[in-house]
Structures are given as C-alpha cells and as structure tokens.
C-alpha cells in the first residue's frame, strides 16, 4: 500500500494525516508510485501520484507530507476538469497556458493551507505573487496572471525574479526548485506515458464527498478548519445551482405554462377527422404569449449586473422564439413609457432614490396586447402589490447578494454577480 | 476521463437497462450518436425497432385514435404499436422526447411505464428506450415533466473523443444487450433489502420531488425509482456489468444526489464492522485501498474510545497490530487515538505500540 522505494512516505503521510486530519481520507486514498528520474512529484486525475525518490529524499517528512496534501487538494478541487473548462490546452501557447493555470491553481490551494501549516519545499505560489488578493478561485487567479502579463514588466516586476522558484518559472533555466509540474490532475492535460487505470471517476466523486463530510464534521468538533476549505466542502455537499440555469428554467416554465394552456378549438377541424367518420374532432390551439420586462432603474442598481441579466433574459426569450414581442419598462418610482430595445445596453439607469415595482407591474398589465408573462429585475428593495395582476405570471430576478425575498406569489431567481463558469465558488 | 479505451459505461448501462426492461432515456447534445447507437443496438441484437419521434406527434398517437364503433368509442392503436405487438418483442424508441409538448408527454406516461397504447398493451418483451437533448441545447426544448422524468432511468450520453476517432475509422461499436441468466430477478430481493436498509438511515430520500425547475426534468427519488434502482442493480450484478455502469444506472434512476449518497453508503457497508472486529480481532483483514483502510481503523479506534474497557482496548491494539506492516502510517493515526483512551487500571502498554514507534518518530510526533 505504501509506495515502494519512496523513503519516508509513511512518515510523511502520518504527518499530513495528523496535521490536516480532515484531509486524511484523501491523503490515504491517493496511490503513490515511485517514478525515478522524473524529477518531480505529479498527480493524475485518477488519484495516482508519481514521485521521484531522489527528489523526495531531500525533503523532510513534513515537506513531503505537505506536497501530498497540496496534490490531494488539486484533486479535491477538480483542477483538471476546471482547467479544461477554462480553455487551458486549447489556446495557441498550450505550455504557457498550462503553466499559468497550475500557478493559479496552486494559489487557490495555498492561500489558506499555507497559513494553516502547510510546509512546502521552496517558495510556494501565493496570491500576492500574482498580484491578487486571497480567497479567490483558480479561474480568477488565472485571469489575474493573464492580465498581469500584458505589460511585459508590470508594476509587479519582482514577480518573475528573485528566489521564488515556482512563480519565477518564466525565466528559462530557473527550474531548480523541483516539483514544478503538478501533473494532469492539476491542468487536465494528459501526460505522455500515462496509463489508463487508477480510481474511476465515480469513485473519485465518492472520495471527494467523503473528504467534504470529514471537513464539515471536523469543523463542528474542533473548529480549526480554514475558511476556504470549509466553503469548498459546503459547495461539494450542497452545490449551488447556477442562476442562469434556474432563470432559464423559470422563464421556460412561465412561458410554456401560458402557451401550454392549450384549448380545444373547432375553428379549424382536426386533420384526424377523416378517421373518425362523422365525428368532427377539435384541433389544438396554442396561444403565443406576450412577454414584458420591468427593470428597476433606481440608484441602488448596478448597471453592469442589470445589463448582464437583461442580456440573459433576451437570449432566453430569443431561444423560445419570442424576442420580437418583448417590451422593456424602465421603472423607479414612476414608470417610463414602454420601450422596445434591441440590446440590453440601451436601457438607461436614470432613477434616483425611491423604488416601486408595483407601479411597474401595473404598467405592464396595462400594455396592449396584455403580457402573459412579466419578468421583473430588481434589487428587492421595493414595495410589492399583495397579489399579481389576474392572469399574469411573474418571474422576479433578484440582483445582488443581499436582496430581500420576493413575494410568495412570484417565482424568484437569485442572481449573483459572478462571471465564473458553472457558478463555481470557493 | 478515466474511460478505458473501447469501453463506454453509458452504452453498457443502456444494454443492462434494456435487458432489465426498465425504460431508459439518453440525454446528450444533438449529433452525438444517441439515435444511431440505439438503432445499431437493435440491429445487432436482431430486435425489431420502431422509432417514434415524439415532438411531431399528437397526444392521440399515444393514447389511441378515438373511432366511433356502434354506440361506443374505441381507441385504435397506431400502426407502430400493432407491429410491435405482432412481433411480440422489440424496441420502442422514442426520439426527441424533450421537444414533445406537455400534452404529448402526459399521453406518454402510460406508454413508458405500462406499455399501454390506446386499447393495446405491448408485450412484456418490448423495451422502451428514449433519447432527448437537454432543454438548453434544443432551441424549442421543453423541460421534461416531473412525472415522466420519474418513470425513466436517465443516462448521460457523453462522447469520448477516442471512441469518435475509432468509430470514424473502423465503424461504430453497437451497445450490447447482455443476456440475463434465468432467475436473475430473485437477486432483486437482495438489492431491495439494501435499498430498504439505506432508506431506513436516510428516510428523507424515500421520496423527494425536485423543488427547483432546473432539476425537475431529471431523475429524482421516489418509491417507484428506488424500486427501479433495485431492479437495475440486480440486473447489473447478474450481467457482470462494470461498477461504473452500475453506478450510472443507480444515479440515473433516483437522481444524482440520492444516487451518490446511496453509493457512498454501499461503500461504507463493505467495511468491516468495528464491533465484530473487537469481538474477534484475529479475523480482521485490512481493506486494500488506503482510504478504506483508514476508515476501517478509525472506526475501530472510535468504537474503543466510546466504551474503553480493558478487553476492548487490548482487542483494538491487536487489530491495529495486524495493520502495522502493510500500512504503518494508517495504523499510527488510529494508534494515536487509542493511546489517548487507556482504560483505568491498565498499567502496561500493549506490545503493538512498539510497531508504530519508528514511523511516529520519523514524523516528529514522538
């Protein structure tokens, strides 16, 4: 079970399991294989670590244990999969992208585990090396690295120089720090000579959930779990659904429930009537619903967020084949006349203090033809009417993290300002 | 990612579901070969296959066409249903299920589960297979209604780039329907027992209809889907399917959340019972995988520390001693727990503790 030929592995794992008891299941779940001559310690997506015994012999048990914990975190946080989602390995300079991504992923792991006692050999990548603050996601660090590169020698000129072996990897020949390549488990790019096998995906999922459960129960008992780790565990056990998906489903449902109010009509006989002899069968009729959007334009709304959600709503309605019928009402305390906008950017935030979405909903109900579905985009700080106008379905998009709840008669979707794929959150 | 070349867990799971006659639905982007895989499967197995595209049908195509006969109305089954009934076996393939309007989905409820089309009931040997595009990928997609979703086992149809390359070069491999041995259904009793034991621990998962519309169109736990999961488990066991296919079938029937919890619970069930180990420590066998070994030893140490009598304490050390050679580090984590709960009156430290001294010293913990 203990990797043959790697001296001090047992002590290293024991150190890791003692120092980070909530990660012990993950540390023992990874298979460690000796890989002489590779000059690094790397991990693949199927929980197999390859370590160069010559390299690890230079480390203390605490250092080797820390490298193991670090690699297990790559796997727990599914960095390989997320790298692929971020387009690593698809661009023009694949090697550089992969290097950048690994640094970003390292920063995501190290920002709270290094303060918690991770003792990595060399100088680990920390968010400040990337010119970013702590507590962000690898995707955000990755963006920071790419932004930082545009001016070749930016204000963080020290980033590439000095003693930082991992962060200074840009300089050719500066590879002395060892364990540079974290492997396909960190960037999702398969390495040559990587054999199939290891832990299958579904078992890796179970292992990840088990560790998340350990983290939560350890936090309840002992309470000394880093906050980033705890957020990760909560996200794994009760994943947050992406608001775009919920908004899409709510809108589809509202529109289809109206258009799906199918009625039998004798205006046009059914094409099946010939089969039925003398009986005239009714045909199905499907009204196409009108949709209106009411936008809160009071001062408390942020323009960027509103534009983002409005673009999303327009895209969804277009996919439903309804885009032509959409009318947008800008509303703070009074309601501006309905405008047909062709792009989300045309909606202007003019409002001042007060907000009353009730007025906006009423104005939408007064439109002719009357909309069957109204989408209200607001920050939630508004009075609501006690009931929706008769025969109208209302979907409320609540913008901003602290928006108060929408009334019970509306279907509410919470929209949070994140631009991350899949609503990922650390 | 971990798909070994040549194997496709979704295709394998599809074969098992068809063999078990559980209605199955493949979810996948347009153009990923769902339809061709299902047709190829029917062809290689020599099964008559009737393709019905649900989105261009009317409810009466599934509920039967009303015909006035004498003083009553008969619901005449359409031709495809009559052909399947005459053949006595085969595959009913419902394509484009997610673009079927709600009224058609409602009419499909009885077809999918009871194989009833109008006044005609399809023979038991007819398997129902469906394919659908996720609503966000189909321009005019509807969400599957929760009752229809609850009658199907949902499988994600993913394309493995390597399989595409192989298929283009050398023809597509058709999914195989395994032949289930006679009497396989008896194994359902065992599977049902496991499901029942799990629901005893997690009663909230016995029936949990989806609350938000984004997940409504997929599998969700209900008595019907748990029964389906038990049947699929038995069929997967009888056909020797891979564990990956089995887990896909279980999660497909009861939904991802409940499915993963059930699978995790099954893994736990495989671990040795700590009380049994303490009663007879010599019988203890250390699980092969490191994380399971850790779970087993931690459970033993926890059981001793909950009720530390001198006998249990000694038995615990004996079990740890058996693990010391194969996994000194795993054993040492449990040994640290055990060392802290020495029962009163025990003066002598057990001999096994020496086995862990070197590794504890190396790690700087002693």
mmCIF file with all atom_site columns, N, CA and C in Angstrom, chain B residues 58-64 101-112 116-118 148:
data_model
loop_
_atom_site.group_PDB
_atom_site.id
_atom_site.type_symbol
_atom_site.label_atom_id
_atom_site.label_alt_id
_atom_site.label_comp_id
_atom_site.label_asym_id
_atom_site.label_entity_id
_atom_site.label_seq_id
_atom_site.pdbx_PDB_ins_code
_atom_site.Cartn_x
_atom_site.Cartn_y
_atom_site.Cartn_z
_atom_site.occupancy
_atom_site.B_iso_or_equiv
_atom_site.pdbx_formal_charge
_atom_site.auth_seq_id
_atom_site.auth_comp_id
_atom_site.auth_asym_id
_atom_site.auth_atom_id
_atom_site.pdbx_PDB_model_num
ATOM 1  N N  . UNK B 1 58  ? -49.088 13.775 -31.940 1.00 0.00 ? 58  UNK B N  1
ATOM 2  C CA . UNK B 1 58  ? -50.161 14.345 -31.128 1.00 0.00 ? 58  UNK B CA 1
ATOM 3  C C  . UNK B 1 58  ? -50.440 13.408 -29.963 1.00 0.00 ? 58  UNK B C  1
ATOM 4  N N  . UNK B 1 59  ? -51.110 13.914 -28.933 1.00 0.00 ? 59  UNK B N  1
ATOM 5  C CA . UNK B 1 59  ? -51.424 13.024 -27.804 1.00 0.00 ? 59  UNK B CA 1
ATOM 6  C C  . UNK B 1 59  ? -52.159 11.771 -28.259 1.00 0.00 ? 59  UNK B C  1
ATOM 7  N N  . UNK B 1 60  ? -53.047 11.894 -29.258 1.00 0.00 ? 60  UNK B N  1
ATOM 8  C CA . UNK B 1 60  ? -53.836 10.731 -29.648 1.00 0.00 ? 60  UNK B CA 1
ATOM 9  C C  . UNK B 1 60  ? -52.986 9.635  -30.290 1.00 0.00 ? 60  UNK B C  1
ATOM 10 N N  . UNK B 1 61  ? -51.750 9.984  -30.736 1.00 0.00 ? 61  UNK B N  1
ATOM 11 C CA . UNK B 1 61  ? -50.874 8.959  -31.280 1.00 0.00 ? 61  UNK B CA 1
ATOM 12 C C  . UNK B 1 61  ? -50.420 7.988  -30.209 1.00 0.00 ? 61  UNK B C  1
ATOM 13 N N  . UNK B 1 62  ? -50.478 8.436  -28.961 1.00 0.00 ? 62  UNK B N  1
ATOM 14 C CA . UNK B 1 62  ? -50.050 7.562  -27.875 1.00 0.00 ? 62  UNK B CA 1
ATOM 15 C C  . UNK B 1 62  ? -51.220 7.072  -27.041 1.00 0.00 ? 62  UNK B C  1
ATOM 16 N N  . UNK B 1 63  ? -52.275 7.866  -26.994 1.00 0.00 ? 63  UNK B N  1
ATOM 17 C CA . UNK B 1 63  ? -53.438 7.460  -26.216 1.00 0.00 ? 63  UNK B CA 1
ATOM 18 C C  . UNK B 1 63  ? -54.418 6.660  -27.079 1.00 0.00 ? 63  UNK B C  1
ATOM 19 N N  . UNK B 1 64  ? -54.138 6.523  -28.374 1.00 0.00 ? 64  UNK B N  1
ATOM 20 C CA . UNK B 1 64  ? -55.047 5.813  -29.272 1.00 0.00 ? 64  UNK B CA 1
ATOM 21 C C  . UNK B 1 64  ? -55.975 6.780  -29.998 1.00 0.00 ? 64  UNK B C  1
ATOM 22 N N  . UNK B 1 101 ? -44.371 18.454 -26.644 1.00 0.00 ? 101 UNK B N  1
ATOM 23 C CA . UNK B 1 101 ? -45.136 19.376 -25.792 1.00 0.00 ? 101 UNK B CA 1
ATOM 24 C C  . UNK B 1 101 ? -45.758 18.644 -24.599 1.00 0.00 ? 101 UNK B C  1
ATOM 25 N N  . UNK B 1 102 ? -46.088 19.385 -23.534 1.00 0.00 ? 102 UNK B N  1
ATOM 26 C CA . UNK B 1 102 ? -46.574 18.752 -22.302 1.00 0.00 ? 102 UNK B CA 1
ATOM 27 C C  . UNK B 1 102 ? -47.744 17.802 -22.520 1.00 0.00 ? 102 UNK B C  1
ATOM 28 N N  . UNK B 1 103 ? -48.659 18.139 -23.424 1.00 0.00 ? 103 UNK B N  1
ATOM 29 C CA . UNK B 1 103 ? -49.814 17.261 -23.617 1.00 0.00 ? 103 UNK B CA 1
ATOM 30 C C  . UNK B 1 103 ? -49.367 15.905 -24.146 1.00 0.00 ? 103 UNK B C  1
ATOM 31 N N  . UNK B 1 104 ? -48.358 15.905 -25.011 1.00 0.00 ? 104 UNK B N  1
ATOM 32 C CA . UNK B 1 104 ? -47.844 14.641 -25.535 1.00 0.00 ? 104 UNK B CA 1
ATOM 33 C C  . UNK B 1 104 ? -47.099 13.885 -24.446 1.00 0.00 ? 104 UNK B C  1
ATOM 34 N N  . UNK B 1 105 ? -46.357 14.638 -23.610 1.00 0.00 ? 105 UNK B N  1
ATOM 35 C CA . UNK B 1 105 ? -45.653 13.989 -22.505 1.00 0.00 ? 105 UNK B CA 1
ATOM 36 C C  . UNK B 1 105 ? -46.644 13.295 -21.567 1.00 0.00 ? 105 UNK B C  1
ATOM 37 N N  . UNK B 1 106 ? -47.770 13.956 -21.336 1.00 0.00 ? 106 UNK B N  1
ATOM 38 C CA . UNK B 1 106 ? -48.781 13.362 -20.459 1.00 0.00 ? 106 UNK B CA 1
ATOM 39 C C  . UNK B 1 106 ? -49.313 12.079 -21.078 1.00 0.00 ? 106 UNK B C  1
ATOM 40 N N  . UNK B 1 107 ? -49.526 12.092 -22.396 1.00 0.00 ? 107 UNK B N  1
ATOM 41 C CA . UNK B 1 107 ? -50.030 10.896 -23.059 1.00 0.00 ? 107 UNK B CA 1
ATOM 42 C C  . UNK B 1 107 ? -49.007 9.770  -23.028 1.00 0.00 ? 107 UNK B C  1
ATOM 43 N N  . UNK B 1 108 ? -47.720 10.139 -22.917 1.00 0.00 ? 108 UNK B N  1
ATOM 44 C CA . UNK B 1 108 ? -46.656 9.134  -22.925 1.00 0.00 ? 108 UNK B CA 1
ATOM 45 C C  . UNK B 1 108 ? -46.519 8.401  -21.596 1.00 0.00 ? 108 UNK B C  1
ATOM 46 N N  . UNK B 1 109 ? -47.100 8.968  -20.526 1.00 0.00 ? 109 UNK B N  1
ATOM 47 C CA . UNK B 1 109 ? -46.899 8.375  -19.201 1.00 0.00 ? 109 UNK B CA 1
ATOM 48 C C  . UNK B 1 109 ? -47.230 6.892  -19.185 1.00 0.00 ? 109 UNK B C  1
ATOM 49 N N  . UNK B 1 110 ? -48.412 6.548  -19.756 1.00 0.00 ? 110 UNK B N  1
ATOM 50 C CA . UNK B 1 110 ? -48.829 5.143  -19.707 1.00 0.00 ? 110 UNK B CA 1
ATOM 51 C C  . UNK B 1 110 ? -48.000 4.300  -20.671 1.00 0.00 ? 110 UNK B C  1
ATOM 52 N N  . UNK B 1 111 ? -47.586 4.885  -21.789 1.00 0.00 ? 111 UNK B N  1
ATOM 53 C CA . UNK B 1 111 ? -46.800 4.119  -22.753 1.00 0.00 ? 111 UNK B CA 1
ATOM 54 C C  . UNK B 1 111 ? -45.476 3.711  -22.113 1.00 0.00 ? 111 UNK B C  1
ATOM 55 N N  . UNK B 1 112 ? -44.829 4.670  -21.456 1.00 0.00 ? 112 UNK B N  1
ATOM 56 C CA . UNK B 1 112 ? -43.491 4.427  -20.935 1.00 0.00 ? 112 UNK B CA 1
ATOM 57 C C  . UNK B 1 112 ? -43.510 3.375  -19.846 1.00 0.00 ? 112 UNK B C  1
ATOM 58 N N  . UNK B 1 116 ? -48.871 0.701  -22.475 1.00 0.00 ? 116 UNK B N  1
ATOM 59 C CA . UNK B 1 116 ? -50.237 0.699  -22.989 1.00 0.00 ? 116 UNK B CA 1
ATOM 60 C C  . UNK B 1 116 ? -50.378 1.788  -24.041 1.00 0.00 ? 116 UNK B C  1
ATOM 61 N N  . UNK B 1 117 ? -50.800 1.395  -25.241 1.00 0.00 ? 117 UNK B N  1
ATOM 62 C CA . UNK B 1 117 ? -51.046 2.350  -26.316 1.00 0.00 ? 117 UNK B CA 1
ATOM 63 C C  . UNK B 1 117 ? -52.512 2.215  -26.705 1.00 0.00 ? 117 UNK B C  1
ATOM 64 N N  . UNK B 1 118 ? -53.302 3.191  -26.318 1.00 0.00 ? 118 UNK B N  1
ATOM 65 C CA . UNK B 1 118 ? -54.732 3.088  -26.579 1.00 0.00 ? 118 UNK B CA 1
ATOM 66 C C  . UNK B 1 118 ? -55.287 1.843  -25.908 1.00 0.00 ? 118 UNK B C  1
ATOM 67 N N  . UNK B 1 148 ? -43.112 12.271 -15.803 1.00 0.00 ? 148 UNK B N  1
ATOM 68 C CA . UNK B 1 148 ? -42.495 11.476 -16.868 1.00 0.00 ? 148 UNK B CA 1
ATOM 69 C C  . UNK B 1 148 ? -41.033 11.188 -16.516 1.00 0.00 ? 148 UNK B C  1
#
